[in-house]
């Protein structure tokens, strides 16, 4: 049954969905890291383990700041990447399987809710358009399809690990070494979403979300690098049962750093920390992540 929605209720709905998106974002493979588009010879495989955590103590919206809102996400994701020439040029077929536990106190809610489960897997890969390792110059189109088979409860849609909707992500990257030690990267990303037909008995729709991702990284030694990162996102306005929900168009800017170290020729450990410095209609999140890469 359709209901009239007050400004506060619409703001609460926005908070609900942002909790869901924070779960997905915590392990989303399209959240790239510095040097992700460096190539490797065909036949190389990567096993990648992500351990992200995301937290927030307030929710910022056009209707005001909700300091009673909290978000705590702990996730794990495994990604497997194959470097191959089956596409006629270098490409990287891959899959990602996430799992998460999320606890959230949504805007205006008084108590927290939580859920644990397997998230929606993603399949896809990168098609390299430029592959020039000698100049450290690369460009690639990453395409990922999100398959809605993860854990989902329509009565706990806010914190379910799965989103009960298809999704597609397209990310175009350009990477270039600009000196012996510095590398600059920029990516343009678009995320598209199918409908969730069981969002508390309603149909949830979302406009595309567009993001810029940029990195500047520096080699301290042949095995250790550091990087500064910038994300900027805009879009993602919501509809419930075909009605636009005010104050749900997201916009945020996130700044952070990374530190990566090759333990040996086959194993790398990376740490990253980032924080939203500007948020509109979303949780004011901070995040930290450990990533382990094994080269086969």
CSV table of C-alpha atoms in Angstrom, one decimal:
chain,number,residue,atom,x,y,z
A,1,UNK,CA,0.0,0.0,0.0
A,2,UNK,CA,1.4,3.4,-1.0
A,3,UNK,CA,1.8,5.9,1.8
A,4,UNK,CA,2.4,9.6,1.9
A,5,UNK,CA,6.0,10.3,2.9
A,6,UNK,CA,6.9,13.3,5.1
A,7,UNK,CA,10.3,15.0,4.7
A,8,UNK,CA,11.6,13.2,7.8
A,9,UNK,CA,10.4,9.8,6.6
A,10,UNK,CA,12.0,10.4,3.2
A,11,UNK,CA,15.2,11.2,5.0
A,12,UNK,CA,15.0,8.0,7.0
A,13,UNK,CA,14.5,6.0,3.8
A,14,UNK,CA,17.6,7.6,2.4
A,15,UNK,CA,19.5,6.5,5.5
A,16,UNK,CA,18.1,3.0,5.2
A,17,UNK,CA,19.4,2.6,1.7
A,18,UNK,CA,22.8,4.2,2.5
A,19,UNK,CA,23.2,1.5,5.1
A,20,UNK,CA,22.7,-1.1,2.5
A,21,UNK,CA,25.0,0.6,0.1
A,22,UNK,CA,27.7,0.9,2.7
A,23,UNK,CA,27.7,-2.9,3.0
A,24,UNK,CA,28.1,-3.3,-0.7
A,25,UNK,CA,30.7,-0.5,-0.9
A,26,UNK,CA,32.8,-2.1,1.8
A,27,UNK,CA,33.8,-4.9,-0.5
A,28,UNK,CA,33.0,-3.4,-3.9
A,29,UNK,CA,35.7,-4.4,-6.3
A,30,UNK,CA,35.2,-1.2,-8.3
A,31,UNK,CA,36.6,0.7,-5.4
A,32,UNK,CA,40.0,0.5,-7.0
A,33,UNK,CA,43.4,0.9,-5.4
A,34,UNK,CA,46.6,2.4,-6.7
A,35,UNK,CA,48.2,0.4,-9.4
A,36,UNK,CA,45.3,-1.9,-9.9
A,37,UNK,CA,45.7,-1.5,-13.7
A,38,UNK,CA,49.3,-2.5,-13.8
A,39,UNK,CA,49.5,-5.5,-16.2
A,40,UNK,CA,51.1,-8.9,-15.9
A,41,UNK,CA,52.0,-11.5,-18.5
A,42,UNK,CA,49.2,-13.7,-19.9
A,43,UNK,CA,48.9,-16.8,-17.7
A,44,UNK,CA,49.4,-15.0,-14.4
A,45,UNK,CA,46.8,-15.4,-11.8
A,46,UNK,CA,46.1,-13.3,-8.7
A,47,UNK,CA,44.3,-14.3,-5.5
A,48,UNK,CA,43.2,-11.2,-3.6
A,49,UNK,CA,41.8,-11.1,-0.1
A,50,UNK,CA,40.2,-7.8,1.1
A,51,UNK,CA,39.5,-7.1,4.8
A,52,UNK,CA,37.6,-3.7,4.9
A,53,UNK,CA,35.9,-2.1,7.9
A,54,UNK,CA,33.6,1.0,7.6
A,55,UNK,CA,32.2,3.1,10.4
A,56,UNK,CA,30.2,6.3,10.8
A,57,UNK,CA,28.7,8.2,13.7
A,58,UNK,CA,26.4,10.6,11.9
A,59,UNK,CA,24.2,10.8,8.8
A,60,UNK,CA,24.3,14.1,6.7
A,61,UNK,CA,21.3,15.1,4.6
A,62,UNK,CA,19.7,18.2,3.1
A,63,UNK,CA,17.2,17.9,5.9
A,64,UNK,CA,19.9,18.1,8.6
A,65,UNK,CA,22.5,16.1,10.4
A,66,UNK,CA,21.4,13.1,12.4
A,67,UNK,CA,24.0,12.5,15.1
A,68,UNK,CA,22.2,9.5,16.5
A,69,UNK,CA,22.9,7.5,13.3
A,70,UNK,CA,25.7,4.9,13.4
A,71,UNK,CA,27.1,2.4,11.0
A,72,UNK,CA,29.6,-0.4,11.6
A,73,UNK,CA,30.5,-2.7,8.7
A,74,UNK,CA,33.1,-5.5,8.8
A,75,UNK,CA,33.5,-7.4,5.6
A,76,UNK,CA,35.7,-9.9,3.8
A,77,UNK,CA,36.0,-10.5,0.0
A,78,UNK,CA,37.9,-12.9,-2.1
A,79,UNK,CA,38.8,-11.9,-5.7
A,80,UNK,CA,40.4,-14.1,-8.3
A,81,UNK,CA,41.9,-12.6,-11.5
A,82,UNK,CA,43.3,-14.3,-14.6
A,83,UNK,CA,45.5,-12.5,-17.0
A,84,UNK,CA,44.7,-13.8,-20.5
A,85,UNK,CA,44.9,-13.1,-24.2
A,86,UNK,CA,41.7,-14.8,-25.1
A,87,UNK,CA,40.1,-11.4,-25.9
A,88,UNK,CA,42.5,-10.8,-28.7
A,89,UNK,CA,44.4,-8.4,-26.4
A,90,UNK,CA,45.2,-8.6,-22.7
A,91,UNK,CA,42.2,-9.0,-20.5
A,92,UNK,CA,41.5,-10.2,-16.9
A,93,UNK,CA,38.4,-12.4,-16.4
A,94,UNK,CA,37.6,-12.4,-12.7
A,95,UNK,CA,35.1,-13.0,-9.9
A,96,UNK,CA,34.5,-11.5,-6.5
A,97,UNK,CA,32.7,-13.1,-3.5
A,98,UNK,CA,32.0,-10.9,-0.5
A,99,UNK,CA,30.6,-11.5,3.0
A,100,UNK,CA,29.8,-8.9,5.7
A,101,UNK,CA,28.4,-8.2,9.0
A,102,UNK,CA,26.6,-4.8,9.4
A,103,UNK,CA,25.2,-3.1,12.4
A,104,UNK,CA,23.3,0.2,11.9
A,105,UNK,CA,21.4,2.7,13.9
A,106,UNK,CA,19.4,4.4,11.1
A,107,UNK,CA,18.5,8.1,11.2
A,108,UNK,CA,15.7,8.7,13.8
A,109,UNK,CA,15.6,5.0,14.7
A,110,UNK,CA,16.5,4.7,18.5
A,111,UNK,CA,17.8,1.1,18.3
A,112,UNK,CA,20.3,-0.7,16.1
A,113,UNK,CA,19.7,-3.6,13.7
A,114,UNK,CA,22.3,-6.1,12.4
A,115,UNK,CA,22.8,-8.9,9.9
A,116,UNK,CA,25.5,-11.2,8.7
A,117,UNK,CA,25.7,-13.0,5.4
A,118,UNK,CA,27.2,-13.7,2.0
A,119,UNK,CA,27.0,-10.7,-0.3
A,120,UNK,CA,26.2,-10.6,-4.0
A,121,UNK,CA,29.0,-12.0,-6.1
A,122,UNK,CA,30.4,-10.0,-9.1
A,123,UNK,CA,31.8,-11.4,-12.3
A,124,UNK,CA,33.5,-9.6,-15.2
A,125,UNK,CA,37.0,-8.4,-16.1
A,126,UNK,CA,39.2,-5.7,-17.5
A,127,UNK,CA,39.9,-5.2,-21.2
A,128,UNK,CA,43.3,-3.5,-21.7
A,129,UNK,CA,43.2,-0.7,-24.3
A,130,UNK,CA,46.8,0.4,-23.6
A,131,UNK,CA,49.5,-2.0,-22.2
A,132,UNK,CA,52.9,-0.4,-22.2
A,133,UNK,CA,54.8,-1.7,-19.1
A,134,UNK,CA,58.1,0.0,-20.2
A,135,UNK,CA,56.5,3.4,-19.8
A,136,UNK,CA,54.2,2.3,-17.0
A,137,UNK,CA,51.3,3.4,-19.2
A,138,UNK,CA,48.1,1.5,-19.1
A,139,UNK,CA,44.4,2.0,-19.9
A,140,UNK,CA,41.6,-0.5,-19.3
A,141,UNK,CA,37.8,-0.8,-19.2
A,142,UNK,CA,36.7,-2.8,-16.1
A,143,UNK,CA,33.2,-4.3,-16.4
A,144,UNK,CA,31.5,-6.0,-13.5
A,145,UNK,CA,28.1,-7.7,-13.3
A,146,UNK,CA,26.6,-8.0,-9.8
A,147,UNK,CA,24.4,-11.2,-9.4
A,148,UNK,CA,21.7,-11.0,-6.8
A,149,UNK,CA,22.2,-14.4,-5.1
A,150,UNK,CA,23.5,-13.2,-1.8
A,151,UNK,CA,21.9,-13.3,1.6
A,152,UNK,CA,18.8,-11.1,1.7
A,153,UNK,CA,15.8,-10.6,4.0
A,154,UNK,CA,13.1,-8.2,2.7
A,155,UNK,CA,12.2,-7.4,6.3
A,156,UNK,CA,15.9,-6.5,7.0
A,157,UNK,CA,16.7,-4.9,3.7
A,158,UNK,CA,18.6,-2.1,5.4
A,159,UNK,CA,21.4,-4.4,6.7
A,160,UNK,CA,21.2,-7.5,4.4
A,161,UNK,CA,24.5,-8.5,2.8
A,162,UNK,CA,22.8,-8.9,-0.5
A,163,UNK,CA,20.9,-6.2,-2.3
A,164,UNK,CA,18.2,-8.3,-4.2
A,165,UNK,CA,18.9,-6.5,-7.5
A,166,UNK,CA,21.1,-6.8,-10.5
A,167,UNK,CA,23.9,-4.3,-10.9
A,168,UNK,CA,26.5,-3.3,-13.5
A,169,UNK,CA,29.6,-1.3,-13.1
A,170,UNK,CA,31.8,0.2,-15.8
A,171,UNK,CA,35.1,1.9,-15.0
A,172,UNK,CA,37.6,3.4,-17.5
A,173,UNK,CA,41.1,3.9,-16.2
A,174,UNK,CA,44.2,5.6,-17.4
A,175,UNK,CA,47.5,5.1,-15.6
A,176,UNK,CA,50.9,6.7,-16.5
A,177,UNK,CA,54.3,6.8,-14.9
A,178,UNK,CA,55.5,10.5,-14.9
A,179,UNK,CA,59.0,10.0,-13.4
A,180,UNK,CA,61.2,7.2,-12.1
A,181,UNK,CA,59.1,7.1,-8.9
A,182,UNK,CA,55.7,8.8,-9.5
A,183,UNK,CA,52.6,7.2,-11.1
A,184,UNK,CA,49.4,9.1,-11.7
A,185,UNK,CA,46.0,7.4,-12.3
A,186,UNK,CA,42.4,8.5,-13.0
A,187,UNK,CA,39.2,6.5,-13.5
A,188,UNK,CA,35.7,7.4,-14.5
A,189,UNK,CA,33.0,5.0,-13.1
A,190,UNK,CA,29.3,4.5,-13.6
A,191,UNK,CA,27.2,2.1,-11.5
A,192,UNK,CA,23.8,1.0,-12.8
A,193,UNK,CA,21.2,-0.7,-10.7
A,194,UNK,CA,18.2,-3.0,-11.3
A,195,UNK,CA,15.1,-2.8,-9.2
A,196,UNK,CA,14.7,-4.4,-5.8
A,197,UNK,CA,11.1,-5.7,-5.8
A,198,UNK,CA,11.1,-6.6,-2.1
A,199,UNK,CA,12.2,-3.5,-0.2
A,200,UNK,CA,9.8,-3.9,2.8
A,201,UNK,CA,7.1,-4.9,0.4
A,202,UNK,CA,7.8,-2.0,-2.1
A,203,UNK,CA,9.9,-1.7,-5.2
A,204,UNK,CA,13.1,0.3,-4.8
A,205,UNK,CA,14.7,1.9,-7.9
A,206,UNK,CA,17.9,3.9,-8.0
A,207,UNK,CA,19.4,6.3,-10.6
A,208,UNK,CA,23.0,5.6,-11.7
A,209,UNK,CA,25.9,6.7,-9.5
A,210,UNK,CA,28.9,8.3,-11.1
A,211,UNK,CA,32.4,8.5,-9.6
A,212,UNK,CA,35.8,9.9,-10.2
A,213,UNK,CA,38.7,7.9,-8.7
A,214,UNK,CA,42.3,9.4,-8.7
A,215,UNK,CA,45.6,8.3,-7.3
A,216,UNK,CA,49.2,9.6,-7.1
A,217,UNK,CA,51.6,7.0,-5.9
A,218,UNK,CA,55.4,7.1,-5.2
A,219,UNK,CA,58.0,4.3,-5.0
A,220,UNK,CA,59.9,4.6,-1.7
A,221,UNK,CA,61.9,1.5,-2.6
A,222,UNK,CA,61.5,-1.1,-5.3
A,223,UNK,CA,59.2,-3.1,-3.0
A,224,UNK,CA,57.3,-0.3,-1.1
A,225,UNK,CA,55.1,2.4,-2.4
A,226,UNK,CA,52.7,5.0,-0.9
A,227,UNK,CA,49.7,6.6,-2.5
A,228,UNK,CA,47.2,9.4,-2.0
A,229,UNK,CA,43.7,8.9,-3.2
A,230,UNK,CA,40.6,11.0,-4.1
A,231,UNK,CA,37.1,9.7,-4.8
A,232,UNK,CA,34.2,12.0,-5.7
A,233,UNK,CA,30.7,10.6,-6.3
A,234,UNK,CA,27.4,12.1,-7.4
A,235,UNK,CA,24.0,10.6,-8.3
A,236,UNK,CA,22.0,7.6,-7.0
A,237,UNK,CA,18.6,9.3,-6.4
A,238,UNK,CA,15.9,6.8,-5.2
A,239,UNK,CA,12.4,5.9,-6.1
A,240,UNK,CA,9.9,3.8,-4.1
A,241,UNK,CA,7.0,2.3,-6.1
A,242,UNK,CA,7.7,4.8,-8.9
A,243,UNK,CA,7.7,7.9,-6.7
A,244,UNK,CA,10.9,10.0,-6.4
A,245,UNK,CA,12.2,10.3,-2.8
A,246,UNK,CA,13.6,13.8,-2.0
A,247,UNK,CA,17.0,14.2,-0.4
A,248,UNK,CA,18.3,10.9,-1.7
A,249,UNK,CA,20.7,12.2,-4.4
A,250,UNK,CA,24.1,11.4,-3.0
A,251,UNK,CA,27.3,13.4,-3.3
A,252,UNK,CA,30.5,12.8,-1.4
A,253,UNK,CA,34.2,13.4,-1.5
A,254,UNK,CA,36.6,11.0,0.1
A,255,UNK,CA,40.4,11.5,0.7
A,256,UNK,CA,42.8,8.8,1.8
A,257,UNK,CA,46.2,7.1,1.6
A,258,UNK,CA,47.6,3.7,0.9
A,259,UNK,CA,50.8,1.9,1.8
A,260,UNK,CA,51.8,-1.2,-0.1
A,261,UNK,CA,54.8,-3.6,0.4
A,262,UNK,CA,55.9,-6.6,-1.5
A,263,UNK,CA,56.9,-9.3,1.0
A,264,UNK,CA,58.5,-11.3,-1.7
A,265,UNK,CA,58.0,-11.8,-5.5
A,266,UNK,CA,54.6,-13.4,-5.0
A,267,UNK,CA,53.0,-11.8,-2.0
A,268,UNK,CA,52.0,-8.2,-1.3
A,269,UNK,CA,50.3,-6.6,1.7
A,270,UNK,CA,48.6,-3.2,1.5
A,271,UNK,CA,46.9,-0.9,4.0
A,272,UNK,CA,44.5,1.9,3.2
A,273,UNK,CA,42.6,4.5,5.2
A,274,UNK,CA,40.1,7.0,3.9
A,275,UNK,CA,37.5,9.4,5.2
A,276,UNK,CA,34.6,11.4,3.7
A,277,UNK,CA,35.5,15.1,3.9
A,278,UNK,CA,32.2,16.2,2.3
A,279,UNK,CA,28.9,14.2,2.4
A,280,UNK,CA,25.4,14.9,1.2
A,281,UNK,CA,22.6,12.5,1.9
A,282,UNK,CA,24.7,9.7,3.2
A,283,UNK,CA,26.7,8.4,6.2
A,284,UNK,CA,29.8,10.4,7.0
A,285,UNK,CA,32.0,7.3,6.8
A,286,UNK,CA,35.6,6.5,7.6
A,287,UNK,CA,37.1,3.2,6.3
A,288,UNK,CA,40.2,1.1,6.7
A,289,UNK,CA,41.3,-2.0,4.8
A,290,UNK,CA,44.0,-4.6,4.7
A,291,UNK,CA,44.5,-6.3,1.3
A,292,UNK,CA,46.7,-9.4,0.7
A,293,UNK,CA,47.7,-10.4,-2.9
A,294,UNK,CA,49.2,-13.7,-3.9
A,295,UNK,CA,50.6,-14.1,-7.4
A,296,UNK,CA,50.3,-17.5,-9.0
